[in-house]
C-alpha cells in the first residue's frame, strides 16, 4: 500500500524546500556583495551593497536554522515511519531541487564561457562568484541526491560533516557581512551623525541665505534664526537635545560645532569603496569622532549681502 501524504508531510517538505532556496539565495547574494566590496572594479560604487548585505544576513540567520530544524523533524519522522520515504511530496521536492541544482550549474558554466569568449570582466572577483555558485549548486545536489537514496535509519558521518562545513561557511559569510555594514550600534551612530550633518547644513543655509543675503550681517547667536512665519526652528542634537555650537568670528566668517559619535567614512576608512560618488557636500562636512567645528567664510562677491539700512 502506497503511503499517503498528509497535511503535516506536505507542509514540512514545502517549508524545508522554501527554507533551502531562501538560504542558498541569501548566501550567494551575501557572498557577491562581500566580493564586490572586497574586490571593487575601477570607477565602481557600492551604493546598493550595504542593503543587500543586511537583507541577506537577516534572511540567512532565520531561514538556515529553520531549514536545519525542519530537516531534523523530517528525519526523525522518517526513522519512525520508513515507508514515508516514497511519499510523492518528498520525491517531488527532492527531484525539483536536483533539477534546479543542475540547471544552475549549466547556467553558471554558460555565463563563464560567454564572458570568456567576449573577454568581459575576467577578474578574480568574477571567477570567485562562478566558483561559489558552482560550489553551492554541487553541494546542494550532493546532499539531496544522498537524501533521495539513503535508508531512513542510516545517515553517513561524512554527510553530517558536510552539514557542519556548510554551517561554518554561512557563519563566516555573516561575519564578513557584519564587518562591512557594521554592528547595530555603529549604524545607529552613523545615522545620528548624518542627522547632525544635515542639521548643520540647514543652519548654515539659514545663516547665509536668510541672514547674510537678506539682512546683510550674521547674527550673534542661533536664536535669531528662529522664524515662526517661515516655520524654521533651530535644530538641536538628535541624541542629547543640546544646542549646536555657533560663533561669529568676523563680519563674514563663523563656525558651527557638533559632537559626533564616529568619524565620517572618508576619514575612518579612506581606502574603502565609497557608496556613491563623493560629492562636494560630503567632503565639506568630513569629521572625526568627538567635538568638531567647521569654519565657514562667506565670499561677498559670490553671496551678495543686502544693503544695510
Coordinates of C-alpha atoms in Angstrom, one line a residue:
X1 CA 0.0 0.0 0.0
X2 CA 1.3 3.4 -1.0
X3 CA 1.9 5.8 1.9
X4 CA -0.5 8.7 2.0
X5 CA 0.7 12.3 2.1
X6 CA -0.9 14.1 5.0
X7 CA -1.1 17.9 5.5
X8 CA 1.8 17.7 8.0
X9 CA 4.0 15.9 5.5
X10 CA 3.1 18.4 2.7
X11 CA 3.9 21.5 4.7
X12 CA 7.0 20.0 6.3
X13 CA 8.6 19.3 2.9
X14 CA 7.3 22.6 1.4
X15 CA 8.8 24.5 4.4
X16 CA 12.1 22.7 4.0
X17 CA 12.2 23.4 0.3
X18 CA 11.4 27.1 0.7
X19 CA 13.9 27.5 3.6
X20 CA 16.6 25.8 1.4
X21 CA 16.0 28.1 -1.6
X22 CA 16.0 31.2 0.5
X23 CA 19.1 30.2 2.4
X24 CA 21.1 29.4 -0.7
X25 CA 20.0 32.5 -2.5
X26 CA 20.7 34.7 0.6
X27 CA 24.1 33.1 1.0
X28 CA 25.1 33.7 -2.6
X29 CA 23.8 37.3 -2.5
X30 CA 25.8 37.9 0.6
X31 CA 28.9 36.4 -0.9
X32 CA 28.5 38.5 -4.1
X33 CA 28.1 41.7 -2.1
X34 CA 31.1 41.0 0.1
X35 CA 33.2 40.2 -3.0
X36 CA 32.0 43.5 -4.6
X37 CA 33.3 45.4 -1.6
X38 CA 36.5 43.4 -1.2
X39 CA 37.5 43.4 -4.9
X40 CA 35.9 46.6 -6.4
X41 CA 36.2 47.4 -10.0
X42 CA 37.7 50.7 -11.1
X43 CA 35.1 53.5 -11.0
X44 CA 32.6 51.3 -9.3
X45 CA 30.5 52.5 -6.3
X46 CA 28.9 50.1 -3.8
X47 CA 25.7 52.1 -3.1
X48 CA 23.4 49.1 -3.0
X49 CA 25.8 46.6 -1.4
X50 CA 25.0 47.5 2.3
X51 CA 21.3 47.0 1.8
X52 CA 21.9 43.7 0.0
X53 CA 24.2 42.5 2.8
X54 CA 21.7 43.4 5.6
X55 CA 18.8 41.7 3.7
X56 CA 20.9 38.6 3.1
X57 CA 22.1 38.3 6.7
X58 CA 18.6 38.7 8.0
X59 CA 17.3 36.0 5.7
X60 CA 20.2 33.7 6.3
X61 CA 20.1 33.8 10.1
X62 CA 16.4 33.0 10.1
X63 CA 15.9 30.5 7.2
X64 CA 19.1 28.4 7.6
X65 CA 18.4 27.4 11.2
X66 CA 14.8 26.8 10.2
X67 CA 16.0 24.5 7.4
X68 CA 18.1 22.5 9.8
X69 CA 15.2 22.3 12.3
X70 CA 12.6 21.2 9.8
X71 CA 15.0 18.7 8.2
X72 CA 15.6 17.2 11.7
X73 CA 11.9 16.8 12.2
X74 CA 11.5 15.2 8.8
X75 CA 14.5 12.8 9.5
X76 CA 13.0 11.7 12.9
X77 CA 9.6 11.1 11.3
X78 CA 11.3 9.0 8.5
X79 CA 13.1 6.9 11.1
X80 CA 9.8 6.1 12.8
X81 CA 7.8 5.7 9.5
X82 CA 10.4 4.5 6.9
X83 CA 7.5 3.9 4.4
X84 CA 7.3 7.7 4.0
X85 CA 10.5 7.6 2.0
X86 CA 8.3 7.2 -1.1
X87 CA 5.9 10.0 -0.4
X88 CA 5.2 11.9 -3.6
X89 CA 5.8 15.2 -2.0
X90 CA 9.2 14.1 -0.7
X91 CA 10.3 12.8 -4.0
X92 CA 8.9 15.7 -5.9
X93 CA 10.7 18.3 -3.7
X94 CA 14.0 16.4 -3.9
X95 CA 13.8 16.0 -7.7
X96 CA 12.8 19.6 -8.1
X97 CA 15.9 20.6 -6.1
X98 CA 18.2 18.3 -8.0
X99 CA 16.8 19.7 -11.3
X100 CA 17.4 23.3 -10.2
X101 CA 20.9 22.5 -9.0
X102 CA 21.8 21.0 -12.4
X103 CA 20.2 24.0 -14.1
X104 CA 22.2 26.5 -12.1
X105 CA 25.4 24.6 -12.8
X106 CA 24.6 24.7 -16.6
X107 CA 23.8 28.4 -16.5
X108 CA 26.9 29.1 -14.4
X109 CA 29.1 27.4 -16.9
X110 CA 27.3 29.1 -19.8
X111 CA 27.9 32.5 -18.3
X112 CA 31.6 31.6 -17.7
X113 CA 32.0 30.6 -21.4
X114 CA 30.2 33.7 -22.6
X115 CA 32.4 36.0 -20.6
X116 CA 35.5 34.2 -21.6
X117 CA 34.6 34.4 -25.3
X118 CA 33.8 38.1 -25.0
X119 CA 36.8 38.8 -22.7
X120 CA 34.3 40.6 -20.4
X121 CA 35.2 41.1 -16.7
X122 CA 37.6 38.1 -16.4
X123 CA 38.6 39.3 -13.0
X124 CA 39.3 37.3 -9.8
X125 CA 36.0 38.6 -8.4
X126 CA 34.0 37.1 -11.4
X127 CA 35.8 33.7 -11.1
X128 CA 35.2 33.6 -7.4
X129 CA 31.5 34.3 -7.9
X130 CA 31.4 31.5 -10.5
X131 CA 33.1 29.1 -8.1
X132 CA 30.7 29.9 -5.2
X133 CA 27.7 29.4 -7.4
X134 CA 29.1 26.1 -8.7
X135 CA 30.0 25.0 -5.2
X136 CA 26.6 25.8 -3.7
X137 CA 24.8 24.0 -6.5
X138 CA 27.1 21.0 -6.4
X139 CA 26.8 20.7 -2.6
X140 CA 23.0 21.1 -2.7
X141 CA 22.8 18.4 -5.4
X142 CA 25.1 16.1 -3.4
X143 CA 23.2 16.4 -0.2
X144 CA 19.8 15.9 -1.8
X145 CA 21.0 13.2 -4.1
X146 CA 22.1 11.3 -0.9
X147 CA 18.8 12.1 0.8
X148 CA 16.9 10.5 -2.1
X149 CA 18.8 7.2 -1.9
X150 CA 19.6 6.8 1.7
X151 CA 17.8 4.4 4.1
X152 CA 15.7 6.3 6.6
X153 CA 17.6 4.8 9.6
X154 CA 21.1 5.5 8.2
X155 CA 22.9 8.8 7.9
X156 CA 26.5 8.7 6.9
X157 CA 29.1 10.5 9.1
X158 CA 30.6 12.4 6.1
X159 CA 27.2 13.9 5.2
X160 CA 26.9 15.2 8.8
X161 CA 30.3 16.7 8.4
X162 CA 29.3 18.4 5.2
X163 CA 26.4 20.0 7.0
X164 CA 28.8 21.4 9.6
X165 CA 31.0 22.7 6.9
X166 CA 28.0 24.4 5.3
X167 CA 27.2 26.0 8.6
X168 CA 30.8 27.2 9.0
X169 CA 30.7 28.8 5.6
X170 CA 27.4 30.5 6.4
X171 CA 28.7 31.8 9.7
X172 CA 31.8 33.1 8.0
X173 CA 29.7 34.9 5.4
X174 CA 27.5 36.5 8.0
X175 CA 30.6 37.6 10.0
X176 CA 32.2 39.1 6.9
X177 CA 28.9 40.9 6.0
X178 CA 28.6 42.4 9.5
X179 CA 32.3 43.5 9.2
X180 CA 31.3 45.6 6.2
X181 CA 28.0 47.1 7.2
X182 CA 28.8 47.5 10.9
X183 CA 27.1 46.5 14.1
X184 CA 23.7 48.0 15.1
X185 CA 25.5 50.3 17.5
X186 CA 27.8 51.5 14.7
X187 CA 24.9 52.1 12.3
X188 CA 23.0 54.0 14.9
X189 CA 26.0 56.2 15.5
X190 CA 26.3 56.8 11.7
X191 CA 22.6 57.7 11.4
X192 CA 22.8 60.2 14.3
X193 CA 25.9 61.8 12.8
X194 CA 24.1 62.0 9.4
X195 CA 21.3 63.9 11.2
X196 CA 23.8 66.2 12.8
X197 CA 25.4 67.0 9.4
X198 CA 22.0 67.7 7.9
X199 CA 21.2 70.0 10.8
X200 CA 24.4 71.9 10.5
X201 CA 23.9 72.2 6.7
X202 CA 20.4 73.6 7.4
X203 CA 21.7 76.1 9.9
X204 CA 24.4 77.2 7.5
X205 CA 21.9 77.7 4.8
X206 CA 19.8 79.9 7.1
X207 CA 22.9 81.9 8.1
X208 CA 24.0 82.5 4.5
X209 CA 20.7 82.8 2.6
X210 CA 18.4 84.3 5.2
X211 CA 20.6 86.3 7.4
X212 CA 23.6 87.4 5.3
X213 CA 21.8 87.9 1.9
X214 CA 18.6 89.3 3.3
X215 CA 19.9 91.3 6.3
X216 CA 23.5 92.0 5.4
X217 CA 25.0 90.6 8.6
X218 CA 25.5 87.5 10.6
X219 CA 23.6 87.0 13.9
X220 CA 25.3 86.9 17.3
X221 CA 23.6 83.6 18.2
X222 CA 21.5 81.0 16.6
X223 CA 18.3 82.0 18.4
X224 CA 18.0 84.8 15.8
X225 CA 17.3 82.2 13.1
X226 CA 14.0 81.0 14.6
X227 CA 11.2 82.3 12.4
X228 CA 7.6 81.4 13.3
X229 CA 6.4 82.7 9.9
X230 CA 8.6 80.5 7.7
X231 CA 8.4 77.8 10.3
X232 CA 12.1 77.4 10.8
X233 CA 13.3 76.3 14.2
X234 CA 16.9 75.8 15.0
X235 CA 17.5 72.1 15.4
X236 CA 19.3 70.6 18.3
X237 CA 21.4 67.5 18.7
X238 CA 19.2 64.4 18.0
X239 CA 20.6 62.4 20.9
X240 CA 21.3 64.9 23.7
X241 CA 18.9 67.7 22.6
X242 CA 21.7 70.2 23.3
X243 CA 22.2 73.3 21.1
X244 CA 24.8 73.1 18.3
X245 CA 27.8 75.3 18.8
X246 CA 28.0 78.6 16.9
X247 CA 30.4 81.5 17.0
X248 CA 30.6 84.6 14.9
X249 CA 34.3 85.2 14.1
X250 CA 34.1 88.3 11.9
X251 CA 31.6 90.1 9.7
X252 CA 31.9 87.3 7.1
X253 CA 33.0 84.2 8.9
X254 CA 31.6 81.9 11.5
X255 CA 32.0 78.4 12.8
X256 CA 29.5 75.6 13.5
X257 CA 30.2 72.9 16.0
X258 CA 28.8 69.5 16.9
X259 CA 29.9 66.4 18.9
X260 CA 30.0 63.3 16.6
X261 CA 29.7 59.7 17.7
X262 CA 32.0 58.4 14.9
X263 CA 34.4 59.6 12.2
X264 CA 32.9 60.1 8.8
X265 CA 33.6 57.3 6.3
X266 CA 36.2 59.2 4.3
X267 CA 38.2 59.7 7.5
X268 CA 37.5 56.4 9.2
X269 CA 38.3 54.2 6.2
X270 CA 39.7 56.3 3.3
X271 CA 40.6 53.2 1.3
X272 CA 37.0 51.9 1.2
X273 CA 34.9 52.0 -1.9
X274 CA 32.5 54.9 -1.5
X275 CA 28.8 54.1 -1.5
X276 CA 28.2 56.8 -4.1
X277 CA 30.4 59.3 -6.0
X278 CA 32.0 61.6 -3.4
X279 CA 30.2 65.0 -3.5
X280 CA 31.4 68.4 -2.5
X281 CA 28.9 68.4 0.3
X282 CA 30.1 65.2 1.8
X283 CA 33.7 66.4 1.7
X284 CA 32.6 69.8 3.1
X285 CA 31.4 68.0 6.3
X286 CA 34.1 65.5 6.9
X287 CA 34.6 65.0 10.6
X288 CA 36.5 63.0 13.2
X289 CA 34.9 61.4 16.3
X290 CA 34.1 63.8 19.1
X291 CA 33.8 67.6 19.1
X292 CA 34.4 69.1 15.6
X293 CA 34.0 72.7 14.4
X294 CA 33.6 73.8 10.8
X295 CA 34.9 77.1 9.8
X296 CA 33.0 79.0 7.1
X297 CA 33.9 82.2 5.4
X298 CA 31.3 83.9 3.2
X299 CA 32.6 85.3 -0.1
X300 CA 30.8 88.7 -0.5
X301 CA 31.3 88.6 -4.3
X302 CA 29.5 85.2 -4.5
X303 CA 26.9 85.8 -1.9
X304 CA 25.6 89.4 -2.3
X305 CA 24.6 90.9 1.0
X306 CA 21.5 93.1 1.3
X307 CA 22.5 96.8 1.8
X308 CA 22.4 97.8 5.4
X309 CA 19.6 100.3 6.1

